[in-house]
Coordinates of C-alpha atoms in Angstrom, one line a residue:
M1 CA 93.6 -0.8 24.8
G2 CA 91.6 -2.0 28.0
W3 CA 94.6 -1.1 30.3
V4 CA 98.2 -0.1 30.4
G5 CA 101.0 0.2 32.8
K6 CA 100.6 2.9 35.5
P7 CA 103.4 5.7 34.8
N8 CA 106.1 6.0 37.6
A9 CA 105.0 3.0 39.7
Y10 CA 107.3 1.4 42.0
V11 CA 106.5 -1.7 44.0
P12 CA 109.6 -3.0 45.7
D13 CA 108.4 -6.5 46.9
M14 CA 105.9 -7.4 43.9
Y15 CA 106.8 -10.8 43.5
G16 CA 108.9 -11.5 46.9
P17 CA 111.4 -9.6 48.8
G18 CA 113.6 -7.4 46.7
I19 CA 111.9 -9.0 43.1
Y20 CA 110.5 -5.1 42.0
V21 CA 108.8 -3.6 39.5
R22 CA 109.1 -0.1 38.3
T23 CA 107.9 1.7 35.5
N24 CA 109.0 5.1 34.1
A25 CA 106.8 8.0 32.8
R26 CA 105.6 6.3 29.9
G27 CA 104.3 3.2 31.9
F28 CA 107.1 1.2 30.3
R29 CA 108.8 -1.3 32.7
S30 CA 112.0 0.4 33.1
D31 CA 114.2 1.9 35.7
T32 CA 115.3 4.7 33.4
E33 CA 113.0 7.2 31.4
T34 CA 112.6 6.5 27.4
P35 CA 113.6 9.6 25.3
P36 CA 111.6 9.9 22.0
A37 CA 115.0 9.7 20.3
V38 CA 117.9 7.4 20.9
V39 CA 120.8 9.6 22.5
S40 CA 123.7 6.9 22.2
E41 CA 125.2 5.0 19.4
K42 CA 123.3 1.7 20.6
R43 CA 120.4 0.2 18.2
R44 CA 117.2 0.7 20.3
I45 CA 115.2 -2.6 20.5
I46 CA 111.2 -2.3 21.3
C47 CA 110.3 -5.6 23.0
A48 CA 106.3 -5.7 22.5
G49 CA 104.5 -8.6 24.5
D50 CA 102.7 -9.7 27.1
S51 CA 103.4 -11.1 30.6
F52 CA 106.2 -13.2 29.6
T53 CA 108.2 -10.0 28.2
F54 CA 106.9 -7.6 31.0
G55 CA 108.8 -10.4 33.2
E56 CA 106.1 -11.5 35.4
G57 CA 107.5 -13.0 38.8
V58 CA 111.2 -11.4 38.0
S59 CA 112.6 -8.0 38.8
N60 CA 113.2 -5.2 36.2
A61 CA 116.9 -6.3 36.2
T62 CA 116.4 -9.9 35.2
N63 CA 113.6 -10.0 32.7
W64 CA 114.6 -11.1 29.0
C65 CA 114.0 -7.7 27.2
H66 CA 116.6 -5.9 30.2
Q67 CA 119.0 -8.8 29.7
L68 CA 119.3 -8.5 26.1
S69 CA 120.7 -5.1 26.7
L70 CA 123.2 -6.4 28.9
L71 CA 124.4 -9.0 26.6
S72 CA 125.4 -6.9 24.0
D73 CA 127.1 -3.1 23.7
N74 CA 125.2 -2.8 20.6
F75 CA 121.5 -2.9 21.8
E76 CA 119.5 -0.8 24.1
T77 CA 116.0 -1.8 24.9
V78 CA 112.4 -0.9 25.8
N79 CA 110.1 -3.1 27.6
M80 CA 106.9 -2.5 26.4
G81 CA 105.3 -5.9 27.8
Q82 CA 101.9 -5.8 29.4
P83 CA 100.2 -8.5 31.4
G84 CA 97.1 -9.9 30.2
Y85 CA 97.7 -8.9 26.8
G86 CA 96.3 -10.7 23.8
V87 CA 98.2 -10.5 20.2
D88 CA 95.4 -7.5 19.6
Q89 CA 96.5 -5.5 22.3
I90 CA 100.1 -6.0 21.6
F91 CA 99.6 -4.9 18.1
L92 CA 97.4 -1.4 19.3
R93 CA 99.9 -0.4 21.9
Y94 CA 102.8 -0.5 19.9
M95 CA 101.0 1.4 16.7
R96 CA 99.9 3.8 19.7
D97 CA 102.7 4.2 21.9
G98 CA 105.8 2.5 20.2
I99 CA 106.1 2.9 16.4
N100 CA 106.9 6.6 16.4
L101 CA 109.6 6.3 19.0
D102 CA 113.2 6.1 17.5
H103 CA 114.1 2.8 17.3
E104 CA 115.6 0.2 14.5
I105 CA 114.5 -3.3 15.9
L106 CA 110.8 -4.4 16.8
I107 CA 110.7 -7.8 18.8
F108 CA 107.0 -8.6 18.9
A109 CA 107.1 -11.6 21.2
F110 CA 103.8 -13.6 22.2
V111 CA 102.7 -17.2 23.4
D112 CA 99.9 -19.3 22.2
G113 CA 97.4 -17.9 25.0
D114 CA 98.0 -14.5 23.4
L115 CA 96.2 -15.6 20.2
D116 CA 93.2 -17.2 22.4
R117 CA 92.9 -13.7 24.3
M118 CA 92.0 -11.9 20.6
A119 CA 88.7 -13.3 21.2
Y120 CA 88.1 -12.1 24.7
S121 CA 85.9 -9.2 25.7
H122 CA 87.7 -8.6 29.1
M123 CA 90.5 -9.8 30.8
Y124 CA 91.4 -9.1 34.7
G125 CA 88.1 -7.4 34.9
Y126 CA 88.8 -4.8 32.4
G127 CA 87.3 -4.6 29.2
K128 CA 89.5 -4.7 26.2
P129 CA 88.9 -4.2 22.4
I130 CA 88.4 -7.0 19.9
L131 CA 89.8 -6.7 16.5
V132 CA 87.9 -7.9 13.6
L133 CA 88.2 -7.6 9.7
D134 CA 86.3 -5.2 7.8
N135 CA 86.4 -5.5 4.0
G136 CA 90.1 -7.0 4.8
N137 CA 91.0 -4.3 7.2
L138 CA 91.6 -4.5 11.0
S139 CA 88.6 -2.6 12.9
P140 CA 88.4 -2.5 16.6
T141 CA 85.0 -3.5 18.1
N142 CA 83.9 -3.5 21.9
V143 CA 84.9 0.3 22.2
P144 CA 85.2 2.2 24.1
V145 CA 86.0 -0.5 26.4
P146 CA 83.4 -1.3 29.4
R147 CA 84.3 -0.2 32.5
F148 CA 85.7 -2.9 34.9
R149 CA 83.3 -4.8 36.6
W150 CA 84.4 -4.0 39.9
N151 CA 86.8 -2.3 42.0
L152 CA 89.8 -4.6 41.4
S153 CA 92.4 -1.7 42.2
R154 CA 91.2 -1.3 45.9
M155 CA 91.1 -5.0 46.3
L156 CA 94.7 -5.0 45.3
E157 CA 95.6 -2.2 47.6
R158 CA 94.2 -4.3 50.6
A159 CA 95.6 -7.6 49.5
D160 CA 98.7 -9.4 50.2
L161 CA 100.7 -10.7 47.2
R162 CA 99.2 -14.2 47.2
S163 CA 95.8 -12.8 47.3
V164 CA 96.6 -10.5 44.4
E165 CA 97.7 -13.5 42.4
F166 CA 94.6 -15.4 43.2
V167 CA 92.3 -12.3 42.2
Q168 CA 94.1 -12.0 39.2
R169 CA 93.7 -15.7 38.4
I170 CA 90.3 -15.6 38.8
A171 CA 89.7 -12.5 37.0
S172 CA 91.7 -13.6 34.2
R173 CA 89.1 -16.3 33.2
P174 CA 87.1 -15.4 30.4
A175 CA 83.4 -15.7 29.9
E176 CA 83.5 -16.9 26.4
P177 CA 84.8 -20.3 25.5
V178 CA 88.3 -20.7 23.9
S179 CA 88.4 -19.1 20.5
P180 CA 88.8 -21.4 17.7
I181 CA 91.7 -21.1 15.1
D182 CA 89.0 -20.3 12.5
Q183 CA 87.7 -17.4 14.4
V184 CA 90.8 -15.5 15.3
G185 CA 93.3 -16.9 12.8
P186 CA 92.5 -14.8 9.8
V187 CA 92.3 -11.5 12.2
A188 CA 95.9 -12.8 13.7
T189 CA 97.3 -13.2 10.3
R190 CA 96.4 -9.5 9.2
V191 CA 98.0 -8.6 12.4
F192 CA 101.3 -9.9 11.8
R193 CA 101.1 -8.7 8.2
S194 CA 100.2 -5.0 9.3
V195 CA 102.8 -4.9 11.8
Y196 CA 105.4 -6.3 9.2
E197 CA 104.3 -4.0 6.6
S198 CA 104.5 -1.0 9.0
C199 CA 107.9 -1.5 10.4
L200 CA 109.1 -2.1 6.8
E201 CA 107.5 1.6 5.8
K202 CA 109.5 3.1 8.8
G203 CA 113.0 1.2 8.2
I204 CA 112.3 -0.6 11.3
V205 CA 113.5 -4.6 11.4
P206 CA 110.4 -6.3 12.6
I207 CA 111.4 -9.6 14.5
F208 CA 108.2 -12.1 15.5
V209 CA 109.2 -14.3 18.8
Y210 CA 107.2 -17.6 19.8
L211 CA 107.8 -17.8 23.3
P212 CA 107.5 -21.1 24.3
T213 CA 105.1 -22.1 27.6
E214 CA 105.3 -25.2 29.7
R215 CA 102.6 -26.6 27.7
D216 CA 104.5 -26.2 24.6
I217 CA 107.3 -28.0 25.9
A218 CA 104.8 -31.2 26.8
E219 CA 103.2 -31.2 23.6
E220 CA 102.4 -29.6 20.3
T221 CA 99.8 -27.3 20.6
P222 CA 97.1 -26.3 18.2
W223 CA 98.5 -22.5 18.0
H224 CA 102.1 -23.6 17.9
S225 CA 101.4 -25.4 14.6
W226 CA 99.3 -22.7 13.1
V227 CA 101.5 -20.2 13.8
A228 CA 104.7 -21.8 12.0
S229 CA 102.3 -22.4 9.1
A230 CA 100.9 -18.7 8.9
M231 CA 104.2 -17.2 9.0
T232 CA 105.2 -19.4 6.4
S233 CA 102.5 -18.5 4.1
L234 CA 103.2 -14.9 4.8
D235 CA 107.0 -15.1 4.1
I236 CA 107.5 -13.4 7.3
P237 CA 110.5 -14.7 9.2
M238 CA 109.9 -15.7 13.1
I239 CA 112.1 -16.9 15.7
D240 CA 110.3 -20.0 17.3
L241 CA 112.3 -21.1 20.6
T242 CA 110.1 -24.1 21.1
P243 CA 112.3 -26.5 19.2
M244 CA 115.4 -25.3 21.1
M245 CA 113.8 -25.6 24.6
R246 CA 112.4 -29.0 23.8
R247 CA 115.9 -30.3 22.8
I248 CA 117.5 -29.5 26.4
S249 CA 116.9 -31.8 29.5
A250 CA 113.5 -31.9 31.0
S251 CA 115.2 -30.8 34.3
E252 CA 116.7 -27.8 32.8
A253 CA 113.6 -26.9 31.0
A254 CA 111.5 -27.3 34.3
S255 CA 114.2 -24.6 36.0
F256 CA 113.3 -22.2 33.2
F257 CA 109.7 -21.9 34.7
I258 CA 108.2 -20.8 38.1
P259 CA 106.2 -23.2 40.0
D260 CA 102.3 -23.1 39.7
S261 CA 102.2 -22.9 43.7
L262 CA 104.4 -19.4 43.6
P263 CA 102.9 -16.1 42.6
A264 CA 103.4 -16.0 38.6
G265 CA 103.5 -19.5 38.3
G266 CA 103.9 -20.7 34.6
H267 CA 106.1 -17.5 33.7
Y268 CA 109.7 -17.8 33.1
T269 CA 112.4 -17.8 36.1
E270 CA 115.3 -15.7 36.4
S271 CA 117.2 -18.5 34.4
G272 CA 114.5 -19.0 31.9
N273 CA 114.6 -15.3 31.2
L274 CA 118.3 -15.3 30.5
W275 CA 117.9 -18.2 28.3
V276 CA 115.7 -16.3 26.0
A277 CA 118.0 -13.5 26.1
E278 CA 121.1 -15.5 25.2
I279 CA 119.1 -17.1 22.3
L280 CA 117.7 -14.0 21.0
Q281 CA 121.1 -11.9 21.3
K282 CA 122.7 -14.8 19.2
T283 CA 120.3 -14.7 16.7
L284 CA 119.9 -11.0 16.2
M285 CA 123.8 -10.7 15.9
K286 CA 123.6 -13.1 12.9
D287 CA 120.7 -11.4 11.2
T288 CA 121.9 -9.4 8.0
R289 CA 119.0 -7.3 8.3
I290 CA 120.4 -6.0 11.7
L291 CA 123.9 -6.0 10.6
G292 CA 123.2 -3.8 7.6
I293 CA 121.7 -1.3 10.2
E294 CA 123.4 2.1 9.9
R295 CA 122.0 4.9 12.1
A296 CA 121.3 8.1 10.4
D297 CA 123.6 10.3 12.6
Q298 CA 126.2 7.8 11.6
E299 CA 125.6 8.0 7.7
S300 CA 128.7 9.2 5.8
D301 CA 128.3 12.1 3.1

């Protein structure tokens, strides 16, 4: 996996005064625990993703995954987002820690950079696995992952917030060149298909979501074009928020992103997270696959 969230962590002013991060015993970003079984009549959604899903720059209460649960009485959400993850790690973490939890819906959310990260052997100074295809099957390499190159955790304990952000930005720069589509594309395609098929086997509705970054709004990126084509060829539905964000005014779109001069720059602001949550909530409530979900404990004889 490379790294996961520290269980039962609490940083009260992680991104500024009152902008806190708390994790539960599973290391998920949450103010409450995540029991294996759903104890309410709500449909549980697992949000798997990277720092945009985790909610870098905003508090537990205002990331889009949590806000999705506030917008509808039908859903409870589990935030499995992890900063720095690529599509490969999102997949591996969900298959290890998520798929066997009781849930009806998976939101597998990613940005274009998460595909580039699939070729990296390290991020944030930590080693990470690399998925390759072995006779058409996904196989992890670079495992066990190398130990991190320096004691980053001790540096962060002594650093202020801006220093933390600086160190993370420097540490996240890959040693390898940006991965070409022809190198990573076939592996990513197999990941998407594996997630889709694994969910269907367990009666879980898989929802793939492409989250736009500032670069997606400014121009058509190679990965955005590739993902749209790949999902069509796989016949897998995907919610692409890019066209919707491009249609709003430039000033409103700019308000959705934290300025680069601030910690967590480039990630969604509170209003950006709310916008994502509102779009997803409306889309999910129209999805016939979700409307047809009936919990086992509610089935009639």
